[in-house]
XYZ file of C-alpha atoms in Angstrom:
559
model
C 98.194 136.799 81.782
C 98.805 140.647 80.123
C 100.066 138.784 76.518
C 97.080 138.975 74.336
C 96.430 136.041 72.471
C 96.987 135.018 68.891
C 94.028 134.666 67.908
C 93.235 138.353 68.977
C 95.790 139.261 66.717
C 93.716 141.057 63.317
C 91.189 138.712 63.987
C 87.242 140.194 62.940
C 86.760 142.217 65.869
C 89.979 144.185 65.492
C 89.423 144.572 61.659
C 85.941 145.950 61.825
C 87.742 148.824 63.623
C 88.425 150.248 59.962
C 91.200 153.220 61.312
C 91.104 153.045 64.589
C 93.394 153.089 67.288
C 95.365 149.277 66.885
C 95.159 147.745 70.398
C 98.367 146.442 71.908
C 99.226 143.076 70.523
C 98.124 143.764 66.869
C 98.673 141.225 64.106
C 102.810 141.609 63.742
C 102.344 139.833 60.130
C 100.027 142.409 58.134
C 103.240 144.025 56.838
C 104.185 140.795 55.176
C 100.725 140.359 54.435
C 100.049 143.721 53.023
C 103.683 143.134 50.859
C 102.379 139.506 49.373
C 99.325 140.781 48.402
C 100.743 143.708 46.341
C 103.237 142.076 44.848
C 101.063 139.638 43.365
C 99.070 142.071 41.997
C 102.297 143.913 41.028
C 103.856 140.998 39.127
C 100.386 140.185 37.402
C 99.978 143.755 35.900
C 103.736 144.289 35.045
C 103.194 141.156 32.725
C 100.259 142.584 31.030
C 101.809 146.350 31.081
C 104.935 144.248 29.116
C 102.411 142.289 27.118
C 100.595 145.578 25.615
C 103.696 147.542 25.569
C 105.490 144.936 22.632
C 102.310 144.208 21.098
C 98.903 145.603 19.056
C 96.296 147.434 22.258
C 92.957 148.549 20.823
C 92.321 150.279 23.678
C 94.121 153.588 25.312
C 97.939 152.931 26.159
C 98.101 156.305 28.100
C 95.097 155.422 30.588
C 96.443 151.862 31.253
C 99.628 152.806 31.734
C 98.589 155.360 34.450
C 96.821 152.392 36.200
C 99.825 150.447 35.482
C 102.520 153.172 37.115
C 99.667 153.384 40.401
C 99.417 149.599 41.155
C 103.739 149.865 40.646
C 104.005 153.177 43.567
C 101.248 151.651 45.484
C 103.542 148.551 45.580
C 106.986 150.117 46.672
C 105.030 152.184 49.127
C 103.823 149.159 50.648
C 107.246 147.974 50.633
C 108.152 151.326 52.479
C 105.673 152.055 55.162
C 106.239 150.283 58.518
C 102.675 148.936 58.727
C 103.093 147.259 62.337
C 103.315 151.240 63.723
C 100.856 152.407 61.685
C 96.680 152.149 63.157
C 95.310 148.740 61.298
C 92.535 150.532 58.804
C 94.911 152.781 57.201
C 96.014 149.476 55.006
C 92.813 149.104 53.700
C 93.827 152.454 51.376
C 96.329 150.450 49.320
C 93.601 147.569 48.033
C 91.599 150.763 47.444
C 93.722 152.538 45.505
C 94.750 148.979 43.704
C 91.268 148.941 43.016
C 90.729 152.924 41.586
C 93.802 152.075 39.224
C 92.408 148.608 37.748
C 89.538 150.494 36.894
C 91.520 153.196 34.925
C 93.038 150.217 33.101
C 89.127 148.693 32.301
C 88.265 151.973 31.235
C 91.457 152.191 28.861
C 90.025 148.776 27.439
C 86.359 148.669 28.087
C 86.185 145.237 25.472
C 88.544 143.293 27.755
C 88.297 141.452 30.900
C 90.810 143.679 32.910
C 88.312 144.163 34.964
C 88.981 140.598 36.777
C 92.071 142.081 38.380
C 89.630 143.321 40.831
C 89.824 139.811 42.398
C 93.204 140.665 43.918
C 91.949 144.181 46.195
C 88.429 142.464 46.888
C 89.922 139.095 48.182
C 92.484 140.993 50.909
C 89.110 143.534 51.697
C 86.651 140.860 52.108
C 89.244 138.627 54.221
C 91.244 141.029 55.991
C 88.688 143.766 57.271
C 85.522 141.975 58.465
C 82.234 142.689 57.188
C 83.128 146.388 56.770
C 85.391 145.347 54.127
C 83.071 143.189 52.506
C 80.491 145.480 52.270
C 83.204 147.893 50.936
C 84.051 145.527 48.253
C 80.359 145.052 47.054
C 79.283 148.661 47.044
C 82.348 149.578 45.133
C 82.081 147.220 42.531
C 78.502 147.365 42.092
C 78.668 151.278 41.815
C 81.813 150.966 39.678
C 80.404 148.176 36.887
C 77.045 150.314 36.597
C 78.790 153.447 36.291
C 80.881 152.212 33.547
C 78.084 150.286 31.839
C 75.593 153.942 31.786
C 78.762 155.249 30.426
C 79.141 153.229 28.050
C 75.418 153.194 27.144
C 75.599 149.410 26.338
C 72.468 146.738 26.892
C 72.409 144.819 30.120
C 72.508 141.272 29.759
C 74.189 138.504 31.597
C 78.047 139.692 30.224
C 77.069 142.372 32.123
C 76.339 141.152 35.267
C 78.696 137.954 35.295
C 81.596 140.075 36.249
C 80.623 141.527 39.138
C 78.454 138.606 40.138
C 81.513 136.480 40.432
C 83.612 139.322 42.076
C 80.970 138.839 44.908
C 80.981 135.461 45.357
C 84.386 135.628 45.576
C 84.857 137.769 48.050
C 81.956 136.210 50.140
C 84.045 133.182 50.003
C 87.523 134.900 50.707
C 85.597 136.625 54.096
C 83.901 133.452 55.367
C 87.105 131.659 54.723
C 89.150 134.169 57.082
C 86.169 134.164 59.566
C 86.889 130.422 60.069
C 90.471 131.098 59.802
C 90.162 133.374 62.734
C 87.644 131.593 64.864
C 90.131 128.545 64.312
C 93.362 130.472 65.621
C 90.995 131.472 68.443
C 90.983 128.198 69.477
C 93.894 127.093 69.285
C 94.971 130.030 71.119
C 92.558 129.302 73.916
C 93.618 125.820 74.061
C 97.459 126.764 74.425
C 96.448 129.342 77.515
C 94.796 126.304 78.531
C 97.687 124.015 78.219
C 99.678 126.332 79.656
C 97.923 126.976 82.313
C 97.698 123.372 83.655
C 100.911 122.788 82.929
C 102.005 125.859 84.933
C 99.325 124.551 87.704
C 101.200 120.877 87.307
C 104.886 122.228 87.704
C 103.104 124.440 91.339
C 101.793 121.652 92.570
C 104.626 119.046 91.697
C 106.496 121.202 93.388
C 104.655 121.303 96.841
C 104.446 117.817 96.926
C 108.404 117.375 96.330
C 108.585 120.110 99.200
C 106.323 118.290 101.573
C 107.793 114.813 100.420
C 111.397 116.695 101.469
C 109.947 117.822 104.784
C 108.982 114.910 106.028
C 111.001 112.310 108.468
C 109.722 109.530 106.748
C 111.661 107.981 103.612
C 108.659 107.480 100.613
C 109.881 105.194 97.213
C 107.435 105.458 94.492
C 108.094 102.464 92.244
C 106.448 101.977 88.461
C 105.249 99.302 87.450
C 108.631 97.301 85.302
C 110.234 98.181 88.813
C 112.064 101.076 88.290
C 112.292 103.965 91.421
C 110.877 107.068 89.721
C 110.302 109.134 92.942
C 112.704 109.086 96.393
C 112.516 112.150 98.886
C 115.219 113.330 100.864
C 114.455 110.950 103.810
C 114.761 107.694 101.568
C 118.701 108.861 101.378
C 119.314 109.164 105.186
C 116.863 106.195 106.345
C 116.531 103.275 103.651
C 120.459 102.524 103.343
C 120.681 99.029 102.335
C 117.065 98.604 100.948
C 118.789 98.502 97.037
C 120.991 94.941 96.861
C 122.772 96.260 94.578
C 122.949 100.179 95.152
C 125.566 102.365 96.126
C 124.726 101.662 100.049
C 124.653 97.970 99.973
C 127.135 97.257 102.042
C 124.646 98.147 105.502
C 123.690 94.400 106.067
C 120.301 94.194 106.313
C 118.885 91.890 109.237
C 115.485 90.569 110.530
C 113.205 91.880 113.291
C 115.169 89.968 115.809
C 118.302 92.044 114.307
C 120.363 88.855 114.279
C 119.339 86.825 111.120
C 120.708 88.351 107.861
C 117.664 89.177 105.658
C 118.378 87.443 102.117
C 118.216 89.718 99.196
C 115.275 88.917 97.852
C 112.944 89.521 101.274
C 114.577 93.261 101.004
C 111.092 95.436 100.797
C 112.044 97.186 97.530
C 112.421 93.504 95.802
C 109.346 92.380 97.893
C 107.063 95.339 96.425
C 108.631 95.178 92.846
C 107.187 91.624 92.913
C 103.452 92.842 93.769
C 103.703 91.950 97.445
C 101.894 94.439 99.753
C 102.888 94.156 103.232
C 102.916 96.232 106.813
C 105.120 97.051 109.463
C 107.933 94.914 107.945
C 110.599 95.700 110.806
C 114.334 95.690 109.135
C 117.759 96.421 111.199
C 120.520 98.085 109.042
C 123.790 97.432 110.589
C 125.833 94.849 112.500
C 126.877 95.157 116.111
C 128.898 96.572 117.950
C 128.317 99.394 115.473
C 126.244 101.605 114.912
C 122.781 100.409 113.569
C 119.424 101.781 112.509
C 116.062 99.776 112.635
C 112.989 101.140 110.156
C 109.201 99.837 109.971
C 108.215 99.788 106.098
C 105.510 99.606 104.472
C 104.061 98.856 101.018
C 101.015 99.356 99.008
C 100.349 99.168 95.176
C 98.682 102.271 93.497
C 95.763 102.151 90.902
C 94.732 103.647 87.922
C 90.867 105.105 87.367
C 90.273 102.496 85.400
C 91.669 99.806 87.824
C 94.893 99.244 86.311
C 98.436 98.431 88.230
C 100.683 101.456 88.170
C 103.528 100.902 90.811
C 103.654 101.204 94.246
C 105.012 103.718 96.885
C 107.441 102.184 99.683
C 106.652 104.325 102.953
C 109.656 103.708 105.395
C 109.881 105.060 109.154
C 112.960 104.918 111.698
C 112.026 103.196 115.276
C 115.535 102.416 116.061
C 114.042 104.707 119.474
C 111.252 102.442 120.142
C 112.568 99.009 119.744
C 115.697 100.406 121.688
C 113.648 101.379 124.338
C 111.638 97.799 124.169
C 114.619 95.714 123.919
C 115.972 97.520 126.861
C 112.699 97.337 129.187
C 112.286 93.444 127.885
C 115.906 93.125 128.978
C 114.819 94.871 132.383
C 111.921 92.582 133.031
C 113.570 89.621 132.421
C 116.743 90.042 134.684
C 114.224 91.060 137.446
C 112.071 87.623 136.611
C 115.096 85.426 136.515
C 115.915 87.281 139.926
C 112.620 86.434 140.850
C 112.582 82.826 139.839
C 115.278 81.242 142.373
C 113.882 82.512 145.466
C 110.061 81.303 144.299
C 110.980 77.945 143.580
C 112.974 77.541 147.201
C 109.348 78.739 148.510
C 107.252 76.723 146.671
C 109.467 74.010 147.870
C 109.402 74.729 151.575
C 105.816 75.114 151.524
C 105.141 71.837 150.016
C 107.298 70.532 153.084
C 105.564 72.322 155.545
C 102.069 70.643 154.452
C 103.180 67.507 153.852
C 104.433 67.315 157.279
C 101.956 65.653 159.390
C 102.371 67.963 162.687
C 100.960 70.630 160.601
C 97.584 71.492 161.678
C 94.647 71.706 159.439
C 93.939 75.552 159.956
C 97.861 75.982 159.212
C 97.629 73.448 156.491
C 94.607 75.368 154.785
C 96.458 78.689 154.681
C 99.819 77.198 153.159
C 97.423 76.092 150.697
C 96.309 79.460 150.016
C 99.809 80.904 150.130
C 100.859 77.657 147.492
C 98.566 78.644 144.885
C 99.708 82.101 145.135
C 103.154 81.230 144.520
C 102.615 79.182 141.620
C 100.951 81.618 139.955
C 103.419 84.075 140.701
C 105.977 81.959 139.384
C 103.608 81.123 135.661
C 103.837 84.880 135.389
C 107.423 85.089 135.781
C 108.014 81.852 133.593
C 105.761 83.873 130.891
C 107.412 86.990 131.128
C 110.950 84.991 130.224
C 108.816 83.437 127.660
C 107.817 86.737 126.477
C 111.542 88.437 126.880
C 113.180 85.938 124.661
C 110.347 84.245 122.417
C 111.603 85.169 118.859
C 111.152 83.448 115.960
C 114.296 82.474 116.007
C 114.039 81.513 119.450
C 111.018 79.609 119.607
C 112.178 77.538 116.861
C 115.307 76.037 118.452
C 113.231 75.263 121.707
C 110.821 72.649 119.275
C 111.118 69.226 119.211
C 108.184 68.510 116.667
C 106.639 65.212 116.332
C 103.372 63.325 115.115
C 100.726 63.665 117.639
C 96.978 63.316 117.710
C 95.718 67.084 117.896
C 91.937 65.820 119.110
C 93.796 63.857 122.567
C 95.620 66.881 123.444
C 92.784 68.891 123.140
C 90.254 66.761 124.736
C 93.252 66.225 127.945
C 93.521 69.963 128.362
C 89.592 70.287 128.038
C 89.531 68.261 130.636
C 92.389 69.766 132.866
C 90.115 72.877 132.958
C 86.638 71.132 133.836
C 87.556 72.014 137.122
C 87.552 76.158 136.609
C 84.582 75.673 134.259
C 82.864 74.336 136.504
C 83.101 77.113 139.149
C 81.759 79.430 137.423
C 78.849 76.410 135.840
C 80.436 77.046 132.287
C 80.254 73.912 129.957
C 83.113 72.516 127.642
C 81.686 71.442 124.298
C 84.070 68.654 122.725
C 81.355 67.658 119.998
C 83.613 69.344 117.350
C 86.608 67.391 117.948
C 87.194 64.769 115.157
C 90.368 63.135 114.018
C 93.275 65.175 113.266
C 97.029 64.661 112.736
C 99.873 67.479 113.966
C 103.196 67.921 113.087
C 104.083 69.821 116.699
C 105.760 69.616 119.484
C 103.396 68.587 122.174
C 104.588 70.192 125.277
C 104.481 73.640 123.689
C 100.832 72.724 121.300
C 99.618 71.873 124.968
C 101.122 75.182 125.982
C 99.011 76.925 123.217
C 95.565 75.209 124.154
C 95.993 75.613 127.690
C 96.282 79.139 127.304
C 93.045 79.477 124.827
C 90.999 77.428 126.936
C 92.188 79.329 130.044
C 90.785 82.637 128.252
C 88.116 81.000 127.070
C 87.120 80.234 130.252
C 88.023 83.375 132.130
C 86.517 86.081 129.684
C 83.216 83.910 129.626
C 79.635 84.740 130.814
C 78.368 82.606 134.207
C 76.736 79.966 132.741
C 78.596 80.436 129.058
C 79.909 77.282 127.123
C 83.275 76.834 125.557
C 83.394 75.091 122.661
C 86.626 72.875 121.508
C 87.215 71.629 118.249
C 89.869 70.211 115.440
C 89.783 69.023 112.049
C 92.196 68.380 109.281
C 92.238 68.453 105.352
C 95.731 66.057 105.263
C 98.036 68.518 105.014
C 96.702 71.012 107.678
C 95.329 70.851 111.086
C 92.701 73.086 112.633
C 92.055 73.615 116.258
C 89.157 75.902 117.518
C 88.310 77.220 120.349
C 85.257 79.300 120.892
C 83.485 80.903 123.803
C 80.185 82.790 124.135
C 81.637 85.347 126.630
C 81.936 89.404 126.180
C 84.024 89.342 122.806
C 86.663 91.362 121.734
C 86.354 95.247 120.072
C 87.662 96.190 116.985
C 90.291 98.699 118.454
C 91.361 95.901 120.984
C 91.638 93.481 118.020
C 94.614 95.258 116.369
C 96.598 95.138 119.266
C 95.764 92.101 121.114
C 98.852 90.114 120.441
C 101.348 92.830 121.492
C 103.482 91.953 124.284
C 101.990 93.085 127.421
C 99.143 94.854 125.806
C 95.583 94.075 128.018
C 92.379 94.966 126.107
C 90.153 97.225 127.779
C 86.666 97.025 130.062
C 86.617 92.982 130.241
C 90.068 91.537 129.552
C 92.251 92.943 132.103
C 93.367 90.144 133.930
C 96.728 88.815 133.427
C 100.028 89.915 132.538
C 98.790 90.448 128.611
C 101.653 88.107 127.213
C 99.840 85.215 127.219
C 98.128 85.305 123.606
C 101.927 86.523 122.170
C 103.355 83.634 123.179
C 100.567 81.724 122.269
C 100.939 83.388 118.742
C 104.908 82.810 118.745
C 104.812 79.158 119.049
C 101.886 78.665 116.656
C 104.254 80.581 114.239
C 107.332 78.706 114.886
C 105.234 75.387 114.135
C 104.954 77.146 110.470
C 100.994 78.015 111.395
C 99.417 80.801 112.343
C 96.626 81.540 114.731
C 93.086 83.427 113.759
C 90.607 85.549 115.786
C 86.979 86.300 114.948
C 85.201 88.150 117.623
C 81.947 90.548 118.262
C 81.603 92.276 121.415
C 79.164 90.520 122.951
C 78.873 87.454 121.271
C 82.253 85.960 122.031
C 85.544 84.930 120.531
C 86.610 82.115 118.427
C 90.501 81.446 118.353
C 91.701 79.312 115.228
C 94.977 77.538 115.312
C 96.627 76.538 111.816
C 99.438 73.809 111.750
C 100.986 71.098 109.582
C 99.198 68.071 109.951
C 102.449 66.279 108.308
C 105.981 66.393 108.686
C 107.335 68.991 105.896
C 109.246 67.340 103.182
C 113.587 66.499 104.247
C 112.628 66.704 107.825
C 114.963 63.744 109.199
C 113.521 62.572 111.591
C 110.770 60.156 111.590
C 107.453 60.546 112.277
């Protein structure tokens, strides 16, 4: 910055200059100083000049009245002189001269104590000119009292010496007091650059942030703790219609994933995060068909203080109307072809089961419809998944259940036992030790549907020689069914994205259409469960299954 400071202004370093040249910026106030000063000393002799004038003087009235009529022109010259244009030290002349005229006026009266108006010229020297005026001050006086006392040929004694002894000490206190004075406005001008600078510094930086929050595609909500939005960038406007219940854009109805269940109110993701809830990839549609509609991914998080406090949360929301578009339409895609598909399977399937049941067949032939058998009912468990997969919403799923009581260790141990077969292949061993009685609230066609397809895995991403272990317990209101194998595990990047639809993990796991484990997740969900995975590349896998283990409270129908 080119201002000079305040505390620059007449501070120590300036007034130690004496007459030099006044650098820019210099102390605006002296003139009203300067003026203050004299006219107390003005009004202060003007009393006593009144005082002797109406009453007895022993001293000499012409001398003290010439003192008198100097302090009274230094005073309206101080009045007249324009003291900010004028170079700092010539002010020191009118304390001078203040001082040259109170000692006319002790000489008039050497028996009086005149000489005490000195206080008035050596306070403003001492405090307004640095240690040059101090010095000034004591030099003066000193030379002044012991020329007056050799004049006047008197003894020295302590009346001698107490006046100018307390002249000193009073100007030693007037100088230190303006020292701190100055080193205190110093400060405090320091510490306003200071503030100003940060501030400045804040306001630069706030506004690059608002200009990179404005650039940005993605809408960002910051939301304070009581729940108020105190920051929304340009984005927010064109992407999070709808997100306020109660805003001006409310009436976009908000739906679920699917895009066909209205979302209530109070799942919106601005209510969710005002209530503490972090969450990600929380996919919302905005819009009813036919029209037009808009689908956005948000996510929350809650934002810390240093000291760990709560402090809000920011809303971070992202448009993939594209995307699930572009899903929706290739789902679509794959299951018209698989329906297609489906009809034409099934009539083969069918004639080949003729054609080796029928006795004439010969063995060789027999043997190879075998073959070709197998081959078509897999094909047609990979089209029946890829329906699955094409239409297994939440939603979905949900209607297709017919949930009962059921004995979660029997259907484990029946599909462990379905699979013996495979395991055996490949000489890996099914461990049922950890089943023990357990209680679901499932349907059983589709919680057979889920184990199958674990155990299947289990089996087909295990070592030669590896062991599958099966397993279910219960607490009474929950049901747990493991299943654990000892085969080449699962990485961390595969992990994140394992229950995508038609995602296949990498190196190890690429058999199969990679829908099995998100339908397997779908229907665990639409029980009201959820399914776990702990896994170390190679060390294995262990897939935990979470479901009622009774029938949730107004069901009607009986268990």
């Amino acid at each position: 910055m080119t201002a000079a400071t305040p505390g620059a202004r007449g501070g120590p370093a300036a007034r130690s200059r004496g007459a030099g040249t006044v650098p820019e910026g210099a102390d605006r106030t002296r003139g009203r100083t300067a003026t203050l000063n004299q006219l107390l000393l003005a009004a202060v002799v003007f009393v006593l000049g009144v005082l002797v004038a109406v009453g007895p003087f022993g001293g000499e009235p012409v001398l003290f009245f010439l003192g008198v009529v100097i302090v009274v022109g230094v005073t309206a010259l101080t009045l007249a002189v324009p003291w900010s244009r004028v170079p700092y030290g010539w002010l020191a002349v009118v304390p001078a001269t203040d001082i040259v005229a109170i000692t006319l006026m002790q000489i008039a009266a050497p028996d009086t104590v005149l000489g005490l108006l000195w206080i008035f010229p050596a306070t403003w020297l001492a405090g307004g000119f640095g240690l040059l005026g101090l010095f000034g001050v004591i030099v003066t006086i000193a030379g002044i009292v012991s020329v007056l006392t050799v004049l006047s040929a008197t003894e020295v004694t302590y009346r001698t010496l107490l006046l100018p002894l307390v002249l000193f000490a009073v100007a030693a206190t007037s100088h230190l007091n303006a020292r701190r004075s100055d080193a205190q406005r110093m400060l405090l001008a320091k510490q306003s650059q200071l503030l100003r600078s940060v501030l400045e510094r804040t306001r630069r930086q706030e506004q690059v942030v608002t200009e990179v929050l404005d650039a940005v595609d993605f809408g960002v909500v910051r939301i304070t703790p009581d729940g108020r939005v105190a920051v929304r960038n340009d984005a927010h406007g064109r992407l999070q219609q709808g997100l306020e219940p109660d805003g001006e854009q409310s009436e976009v109805a908000p739906f679920r994933d699917d895009g066909a269940s209205p979302l209530p109110p109070d799942e919106l993701p601005l209510e969710r995060a005002r209530r503490g809830e972090v969450f990600d990839d929380q996919i919302v549609w905005f819009g009813a068909e036919p029209g037009p509609r808009r689908a956005l991914t948000i996510t929350a998080r809650r934002l810390t203080d240093p000291d760990g406090g709560d402090v809000g949360a920011v809303v971070v929301s992202r448009d993939v109307t594209a995307e699930l578009t572009a899903l929706r339409a290739r789902d679509d895609l794959v299951a018209s072809v698989s329906h297609e598909l489906r009809t034409p399977l099934t009539s083969i399937l069918g004639y080949l089961d003729l054609a080796i049941e029928d006795p004439d067949t010969p063995d060789a032939v027999r043997a190879s419809l075998d073959v070709a058998e197998r081959n078509a009912e897999r094909l047609l468990r990979i089209v029946a998944d890829i329906l699955a997969a094409s239409s297994s919403s939440s939603s979905s799923v949900e209607a297709s259940l017919a949930p009962q009581m059921i004995d979660a260790r029997e259907l484990v141990a029946a599909a462990a036992d379905d699979a013996e077969g495979r395991a055996a292949a490949r000489a890996i061993t099914i461990d049922r030790t950890g089943l023990e009685p357990a209680t679901a609230w499932a349907d059983p066609l589709r919680l057979r549907q889920v184990v199958d397809n674990l155990v299947s895995n289990a089996i087909a991403y295990n070592k030669d020689g590896g062991t599958v272990f099966v397993g279910t317990t219960t607490d009474g209101a929950s049901s747990w069914i493991l299943v654990r194998d000892t085969g080449v595990g699962i990485s961390e990047e595969d992990r994140s994205r394992l229950f995508q639809r038609y995602y296949k993990a990498g190196g190890e796991r690429r058999a199969g259409t990679g829908l099995g484990l998100a339908i397997t997740r779908d229907i665990v969900r639409a029980h009201g469960g959820e399914l776990g995975l702990h896994s170390a590349p190679g060390v294995g896998s262990t897939f935990i299954v979470k479901i009622p283990a009774v029938a949730p409270e107004g069901d009607g129908r009986d268990p």
